[in-house]
Amino acid sequence: MIALGAWGWRHSGWVGAFYPEELPEEWRLTFYANEYEVVGLRADDWLKPELDSLRGWVNDTREGFLFVLELPEALPADVDERLAILTPRLGGLLAGEGEPVGLDRFAPIWPVSGAAHNLVEALEVDRPPLALLEAGKLDLRAARLALESLGGRGDAIILLDDGPELLERLSALRTLRDLLGWQ
């Protein structure tokens, strides 16, 4: 399976285009998690909410859904508690320089520089099973070839950007993945 998703689920441009207009904001994560398998979050996005909100995220998403979390340069005192709450849905941690000691007990730690940033890099055998791709630069022909190669590895592809092409490219990538039989 190839898990697909976006960097964040709170995109204002998605209301009406992806999220129904009448869908309450607090239901958007559940809606998103029913359509996609992974979401990437910047450090502030998972470190600022109350702990009860994080518990709600786990309860509001299905088994198998994954959060990939960016780690901050300086870890807050409650990082262990936050990661423990998210552990049932934790797919990986993205670290800058150096590997934070002890956090690998929660999830694999990947250096941001180690993640693939284009489809050619994604095919390298020694890369972490994560590709962070700019939606605006995604070539669907190249994506087809990459998906054919990645299908059996269990990789995750997270599209970056916040422009209008993000939702369009994410949907096209999902359709392509499904047609290739890697859902």
PDB file of C-alpha atoms in Angstrom:
ATOM      1  CA  MET A   1       0.000   0.000   0.000  1.00  0.00           C
ATOM      2  CA  ILE A   2       1.067   3.551  -0.672  1.00  0.00           C
ATOM      3  CA  ALA A   3      -0.325   5.994   1.878  1.00  0.00           C
ATOM      4  CA  LEU A   4      -1.262   9.356   0.382  1.00  0.00           C
ATOM      5  CA  GLY A   5      -1.968  12.640   2.055  1.00  0.00           C
ATOM      6  CA  ALA A   6      -1.230  16.325   2.415  1.00  0.00           C
ATOM      7  CA  TRP A   7       0.776  18.499   4.728  1.00  0.00           C
ATOM      8  CA  GLY A   8      -2.042  19.540   7.049  1.00  0.00           C
ATOM      9  CA  TRP A   9      -5.776  19.138   6.691  1.00  0.00           C
ATOM     10  CA  ARG A  10      -6.822  22.714   7.502  1.00  0.00           C
ATOM     11  CA  HIS A  11      -6.639  24.284   4.058  1.00  0.00           C
ATOM     12  CA  SER A  12      -9.104  27.147   3.691  1.00  0.00           C
ATOM     13  CA  GLY A  13      -9.293  26.621  -0.067  1.00  0.00           C
ATOM     14  CA  TRP A  14     -10.628  23.109   0.468  1.00  0.00           C
ATOM     15  CA  VAL A  15     -13.953  24.287   1.891  1.00  0.00           C
ATOM     16  CA  GLY A  16     -16.477  23.768  -0.860  1.00  0.00           C
ATOM     17  CA  ALA A  17     -13.936  21.994  -3.088  1.00  0.00           C
ATOM     18  CA  PHE A  18     -13.185  19.041  -0.771  1.00  0.00           C
ATOM     19  CA  TYR A  19     -14.974  19.693   2.495  1.00  0.00           C
ATOM     20  CA  PRO A  20     -18.720  20.271   2.201  1.00  0.00           C
ATOM     21  CA  GLU A  21     -19.615  23.902   2.967  1.00  0.00           C
ATOM     22  CA  GLU A  22     -21.801  22.880   5.921  1.00  0.00           C
ATOM     23  CA  LEU A  23     -19.201  20.547   7.492  1.00  0.00           C
ATOM     24  CA  PRO A  24     -18.168  21.915  10.917  1.00  0.00           C
ATOM     25  CA  GLU A  25     -14.456  22.639  11.237  1.00  0.00           C
ATOM     26  CA  GLU A  26     -14.080  20.126  14.078  1.00  0.00           C
ATOM     27  CA  TRP A  27     -15.244  17.319  11.753  1.00  0.00           C
ATOM     28  CA  ARG A  28     -12.742  18.046   8.975  1.00  0.00           C
ATOM     29  CA  LEU A  29     -10.016  15.736  10.292  1.00  0.00           C
ATOM     30  CA  THR A  30     -12.446  12.806  10.330  1.00  0.00           C
ATOM     31  CA  PHE A  31     -13.614  13.641   6.815  1.00  0.00           C
ATOM     32  CA  TYR A  32      -9.990  13.939   5.629  1.00  0.00           C
ATOM     33  CA  ALA A  33      -8.972  10.676   7.331  1.00  0.00           C
ATOM     34  CA  ASN A  34     -11.774   8.827   5.569  1.00  0.00           C
ATOM     35  CA  GLU A  35     -10.379   9.928   2.195  1.00  0.00           C
ATOM     36  CA  TYR A  36      -6.609   9.758   2.787  1.00  0.00           C
ATOM     37  CA  GLU A  37      -4.226   7.632   4.866  1.00  0.00           C
ATOM     38  CA  VAL A  38      -1.639  10.091   6.185  1.00  0.00           C
ATOM     39  CA  VAL A  39      -1.232  13.737   7.140  1.00  0.00           C
ATOM     40  CA  GLY A  40       1.960  15.651   7.816  1.00  0.00           C
ATOM     41  CA  LEU A  41       1.973  18.269  10.573  1.00  0.00           C
ATOM     42  CA  ARG A  42       4.353  21.089  11.396  1.00  0.00           C
ATOM     43  CA  ALA A  43       5.588  21.160  14.976  1.00  0.00           C
ATOM     44  CA  ASP A  44       3.265  24.020  15.996  1.00  0.00           C
ATOM     45  CA  ASP A  45       0.238  22.164  14.650  1.00  0.00           C
ATOM     46  CA  TRP A  46       0.596  19.288  17.134  1.00  0.00           C
ATOM     47  CA  LEU A  47       2.428  21.043  19.992  1.00  0.00           C
ATOM     48  CA  LYS A  48      -0.034  23.917  20.540  1.00  0.00           C
ATOM     49  CA  PRO A  49      -3.379  22.087  20.897  1.00  0.00           C
ATOM     50  CA  GLU A  50      -4.525  20.896  24.296  1.00  0.00           C
ATOM     51  CA  LEU A  51      -3.835  17.243  25.118  1.00  0.00           C
ATOM     52  CA  ASP A  52      -7.565  16.502  24.948  1.00  0.00           C
ATOM     53  CA  SER A  53      -7.548  17.731  21.351  1.00  0.00           C
ATOM     54  CA  LEU A  54      -4.797  15.236  20.507  1.00  0.00           C
ATOM     55  CA  ARG A  55      -6.846  12.462  22.124  1.00  0.00           C
ATOM     56  CA  GLY A  56      -9.739  13.580  19.957  1.00  0.00           C
ATOM     57  CA  TRP A  57      -7.555  13.324  16.841  1.00  0.00           C
ATOM     58  CA  VAL A  58      -6.833   9.683  17.626  1.00  0.00           C
ATOM     59  CA  ASN A  59     -10.505   8.964  18.315  1.00  0.00           C
ATOM     60  CA  ASP A  60     -11.637  10.843  15.208  1.00  0.00           C
ATOM     61  CA  THR A  61      -9.396   8.905  12.805  1.00  0.00           C
ATOM     62  CA  ARG A  62      -9.635   5.319  11.696  1.00  0.00           C
ATOM     63  CA  GLU A  63      -7.192   2.551  12.497  1.00  0.00           C
ATOM     64  CA  GLY A  64      -4.380   2.642   9.965  1.00  0.00           C
ATOM     65  CA  PHE A  65      -4.462   6.425   9.529  1.00  0.00           C
ATOM     66  CA  LEU A  66      -1.046   8.006  10.181  1.00  0.00           C
ATOM     67  CA  PHE A  67       0.312  11.295  11.454  1.00  0.00           C
ATOM     68  CA  VAL A  68       3.835  12.244  10.360  1.00  0.00           C
ATOM     69  CA  LEU A  69       5.055  14.915  12.746  1.00  0.00           C
ATOM     70  CA  GLU A  70       7.750  17.531  12.357  1.00  0.00           C
ATOM     71  CA  LEU A  71       9.863  17.809  15.493  1.00  0.00           C
ATOM     72  CA  PRO A  72      10.845  21.252  16.766  1.00  0.00           C
ATOM     73  CA  GLU A  73      14.478  22.194  17.319  1.00  0.00           C
ATOM     74  CA  ALA A  74      13.863  22.451  21.069  1.00  0.00           C
ATOM     75  CA  LEU A  75      11.615  19.763  22.515  1.00  0.00           C
ATOM     76  CA  PRO A  76       8.970  20.955  24.991  1.00  0.00           C
ATOM     77  CA  ALA A  77       8.666  19.345  28.418  1.00  0.00           C
ATOM     78  CA  ASP A  78       5.434  17.538  27.484  1.00  0.00           C
ATOM     79  CA  VAL A  79       6.680  16.022  24.199  1.00  0.00           C
ATOM     80  CA  ASP A  80       6.662  12.473  25.614  1.00  0.00           C
ATOM     81  CA  GLU A  81       3.063  12.847  26.792  1.00  0.00           C
ATOM     82  CA  ARG A  82       1.973  14.252  23.423  1.00  0.00           C
ATOM     83  CA  LEU A  83       3.696  11.496  21.454  1.00  0.00           C
ATOM     84  CA  ALA A  84       2.289   8.831  23.771  1.00  0.00           C
ATOM     85  CA  ILE A  85      -1.232  10.112  23.063  1.00  0.00           C
ATOM     86  CA  LEU A  86      -0.641  10.088  19.296  1.00  0.00           C
ATOM     87  CA  THR A  87       1.237   6.750  19.244  1.00  0.00           C
ATOM     88  CA  PRO A  88      -1.745   4.701  17.941  1.00  0.00           C
ATOM     89  CA  ARG A  89      -1.677   6.829  14.758  1.00  0.00           C
ATOM     90  CA  LEU A  90       1.985   7.856  14.647  1.00  0.00           C
ATOM     91  CA  GLY A  91       3.697   7.048  11.356  1.00  0.00           C
ATOM     92  CA  GLY A  92       6.998   8.833  11.833  1.00  0.00           C
ATOM     93  CA  LEU A  93       8.845  11.826  13.207  1.00  0.00           C
ATOM     94  CA  LEU A  94      10.730  14.290  11.034  1.00  0.00           C
ATOM     95  CA  ALA A  95      13.834  15.722  12.654  1.00  0.00           C
ATOM     96  CA  GLY A  96      16.176  18.480  11.532  1.00  0.00           C
ATOM     97  CA  GLU A  97      19.855  18.063  12.315  1.00  0.00           C
ATOM     98  CA  GLY A  98      20.637  15.214  14.697  1.00  0.00           C
ATOM     99  CA  GLU A  99      18.322  12.590  16.079  1.00  0.00           C
ATOM    100  CA  PRO A 100      16.424  13.366  19.279  1.00  0.00           C
ATOM    101  CA  VAL A 101      17.433  10.809  21.881  1.00  0.00           C
ATOM    102  CA  GLY A 102      14.739   8.420  23.064  1.00  0.00           C
ATOM    103  CA  LEU A 103      11.890   9.490  20.831  1.00  0.00           C
ATOM    104  CA  ASP A 104      12.381   6.504  18.530  1.00  0.00           C
ATOM    105  CA  ARG A 105      10.399   4.462  21.074  1.00  0.00           C
ATOM    106  CA  PHE A 106       7.292   6.238  19.759  1.00  0.00           C
ATOM    107  CA  ALA A 107       7.897   6.049  16.002  1.00  0.00           C
ATOM    108  CA  PRO A 108      10.689   5.943  13.433  1.00  0.00           C
ATOM    109  CA  ILE A 109      12.694   9.151  13.269  1.00  0.00           C
ATOM    110  CA  TRP A 110      13.641  10.335   9.819  1.00  0.00           C
ATOM    111  CA  PRO A 111      15.833  13.311   9.044  1.00  0.00           C
ATOM    112  CA  VAL A 112      13.941  15.817   6.907  1.00  0.00           C
ATOM    113  CA  SER A 113      16.899  15.729   4.536  1.00  0.00           C
ATOM    114  CA  GLY A 114      16.557  11.936   4.321  1.00  0.00           C
ATOM    115  CA  ALA A 115      12.988  12.000   3.039  1.00  0.00           C
ATOM    116  CA  ALA A 116      12.593  11.971  -0.709  1.00  0.00           C
ATOM    117  CA  HIS A 117      11.856  15.401  -2.139  1.00  0.00           C
ATOM    118  CA  ASN A 118      11.224  14.203  -5.675  1.00  0.00           C
ATOM    119  CA  LEU A 119      10.085  10.963  -7.293  1.00  0.00           C
ATOM    120  CA  VAL A 120      13.569   9.911  -8.399  1.00  0.00           C
ATOM    121  CA  GLU A 121      14.810  10.103  -4.808  1.00  0.00           C
ATOM    122  CA  ALA A 122      11.746   8.139  -3.652  1.00  0.00           C
ATOM    123  CA  LEU A 123      12.956   5.159  -5.669  1.00  0.00           C
ATOM    124  CA  GLU A 124      16.308   4.976  -3.862  1.00  0.00           C
ATOM    125  CA  VAL A 125      16.348   1.810  -1.778  1.00  0.00           C
ATOM    126  CA  ASP A 126      18.083   3.301   1.274  1.00  0.00           C
ATOM    127  CA  ARG A 127      15.639   6.205   1.694  1.00  0.00           C
ATOM    128  CA  PRO A 128      13.030   6.281   4.458  1.00  0.00           C
ATOM    129  CA  PRO A 129       9.614   5.226   3.156  1.00  0.00           C
ATOM    130  CA  LEU A 130       8.486   8.843   2.942  1.00  0.00           C
ATOM    131  CA  ALA A 131       8.299  11.321   0.086  1.00  0.00           C
ATOM    132  CA  LEU A 132       7.556  15.004   0.704  1.00  0.00           C
ATOM    133  CA  LEU A 133       6.643  16.380  -2.698  1.00  0.00           C
ATOM    134  CA  GLU A 134       5.680  19.840  -3.912  1.00  0.00           C
ATOM    135  CA  ALA A 135       2.235  19.492  -5.441  1.00  0.00           C
ATOM    136  CA  GLY A 136       2.906  22.144  -8.063  1.00  0.00           C
ATOM    137  CA  LYS A 137       5.914  20.223  -9.394  1.00  0.00           C
ATOM    138  CA  LEU A 138       4.307  16.774  -9.450  1.00  0.00           C
ATOM    139  CA  ASP A 139       4.496  15.172 -12.887  1.00  0.00           C
ATOM    140  CA  LEU A 140       1.765  12.523 -13.117  1.00  0.00           C
ATOM    141  CA  ARG A 141       3.624  10.466 -15.759  1.00  0.00           C
ATOM    142  CA  ALA A 142       6.634  10.248 -13.499  1.00  0.00           C
ATOM    143  CA  ALA A 143       4.296   9.556 -10.581  1.00  0.00           C
ATOM    144  CA  ARG A 144       2.880   6.543 -12.403  1.00  0.00           C
ATOM    145  CA  LEU A 145       6.335   5.020 -12.807  1.00  0.00           C
ATOM    146  CA  ALA A 146       7.212   5.773  -9.195  1.00  0.00           C
ATOM    147  CA  LEU A 147       3.964   4.304  -7.890  1.00  0.00           C
ATOM    148  CA  GLU A 148       4.561   1.110  -9.853  1.00  0.00           C
ATOM    149  CA  SER A 149       7.949   0.780  -8.157  1.00  0.00           C
ATOM    150  CA  LEU A 150       6.902   1.905  -4.671  1.00  0.00           C
ATOM    151  CA  GLY A 151       3.691  -0.075  -4.389  1.00  0.00           C
ATOM    152  CA  GLY A 152       5.096  -3.032  -2.538  1.00  0.00           C
ATOM    153  CA  ARG A 153       7.250  -1.038  -0.096  1.00  0.00           C
ATOM    154  CA  GLY A 154       4.524   0.606   1.959  1.00  0.00           C
ATOM    155  CA  ASP A 155       5.737   4.144   1.343  1.00  0.00           C
ATOM    156  CA  ALA A 156       3.896   7.333   2.243  1.00  0.00           C
ATOM    157  CA  ILE A 157       3.660  10.303  -0.098  1.00  0.00           C
ATOM    158  CA  ILE A 158       2.752  13.650   1.429  1.00  0.00           C
ATOM    159  CA  LEU A 159       2.091  16.567  -0.867  1.00  0.00           C
ATOM    160  CA  LEU A 160       3.248  19.979   0.260  1.00  0.00           C
ATOM    161  CA  ASP A 161       2.033  23.451  -0.739  1.00  0.00           C
ATOM    162  CA  ASP A 162      -1.180  25.253   0.001  1.00  0.00           C
ATOM    163  CA  GLY A 163      -2.068  26.397  -3.478  1.00  0.00           C
ATOM    164  CA  PRO A 164      -5.051  25.368  -5.554  1.00  0.00           C
ATOM    165  CA  GLU A 165      -3.094  22.582  -7.233  1.00  0.00           C
ATOM    166  CA  LEU A 166      -2.625  20.681  -3.949  1.00  0.00           C
ATOM    167  CA  LEU A 167      -6.113  19.202  -3.809  1.00  0.00           C
ATOM    168  CA  GLU A 168      -6.182  18.583  -7.563  1.00  0.00           C
ATOM    169  CA  ARG A 169      -2.812  16.784  -7.547  1.00  0.00           C
ATOM    170  CA  LEU A 170      -3.665  14.802  -4.423  1.00  0.00           C
ATOM    171  CA  SER A 171      -6.888  13.587  -5.989  1.00  0.00           C
ATOM    172  CA  ALA A 172      -5.132  12.707  -9.262  1.00  0.00           C
ATOM    173  CA  LEU A 173      -2.395  10.848  -7.391  1.00  0.00           C
ATOM    174  CA  ARG A 174      -4.994   8.862  -5.438  1.00  0.00           C
ATOM    175  CA  THR A 175      -6.838   7.944  -8.632  1.00  0.00           C
ATOM    176  CA  LEU A 176      -3.565   6.867 -10.236  1.00  0.00           C
ATOM    177  CA  ARG A 177      -2.597   4.799  -7.190  1.00  0.00           C
ATOM    178  CA  ASP A 178      -5.993   3.128  -7.103  1.00  0.00           C
ATOM    179  CA  LEU A 179      -5.906   2.326 -10.829  1.00  0.00           C
ATOM    180  CA  LEU A 180      -2.494   0.712 -10.353  1.00  0.00           C
ATOM    181  CA  GLY A 181      -3.927  -1.423  -7.544  1.00  0.00           C
ATOM    182  CA  TRP A 182      -1.797  -0.048  -4.679  1.00  0.00           C
ATOM    183  CA  GLN A 183      -4.629   1.164  -2.421  1.00  0.00           C
TER     184      GLN A 183
END
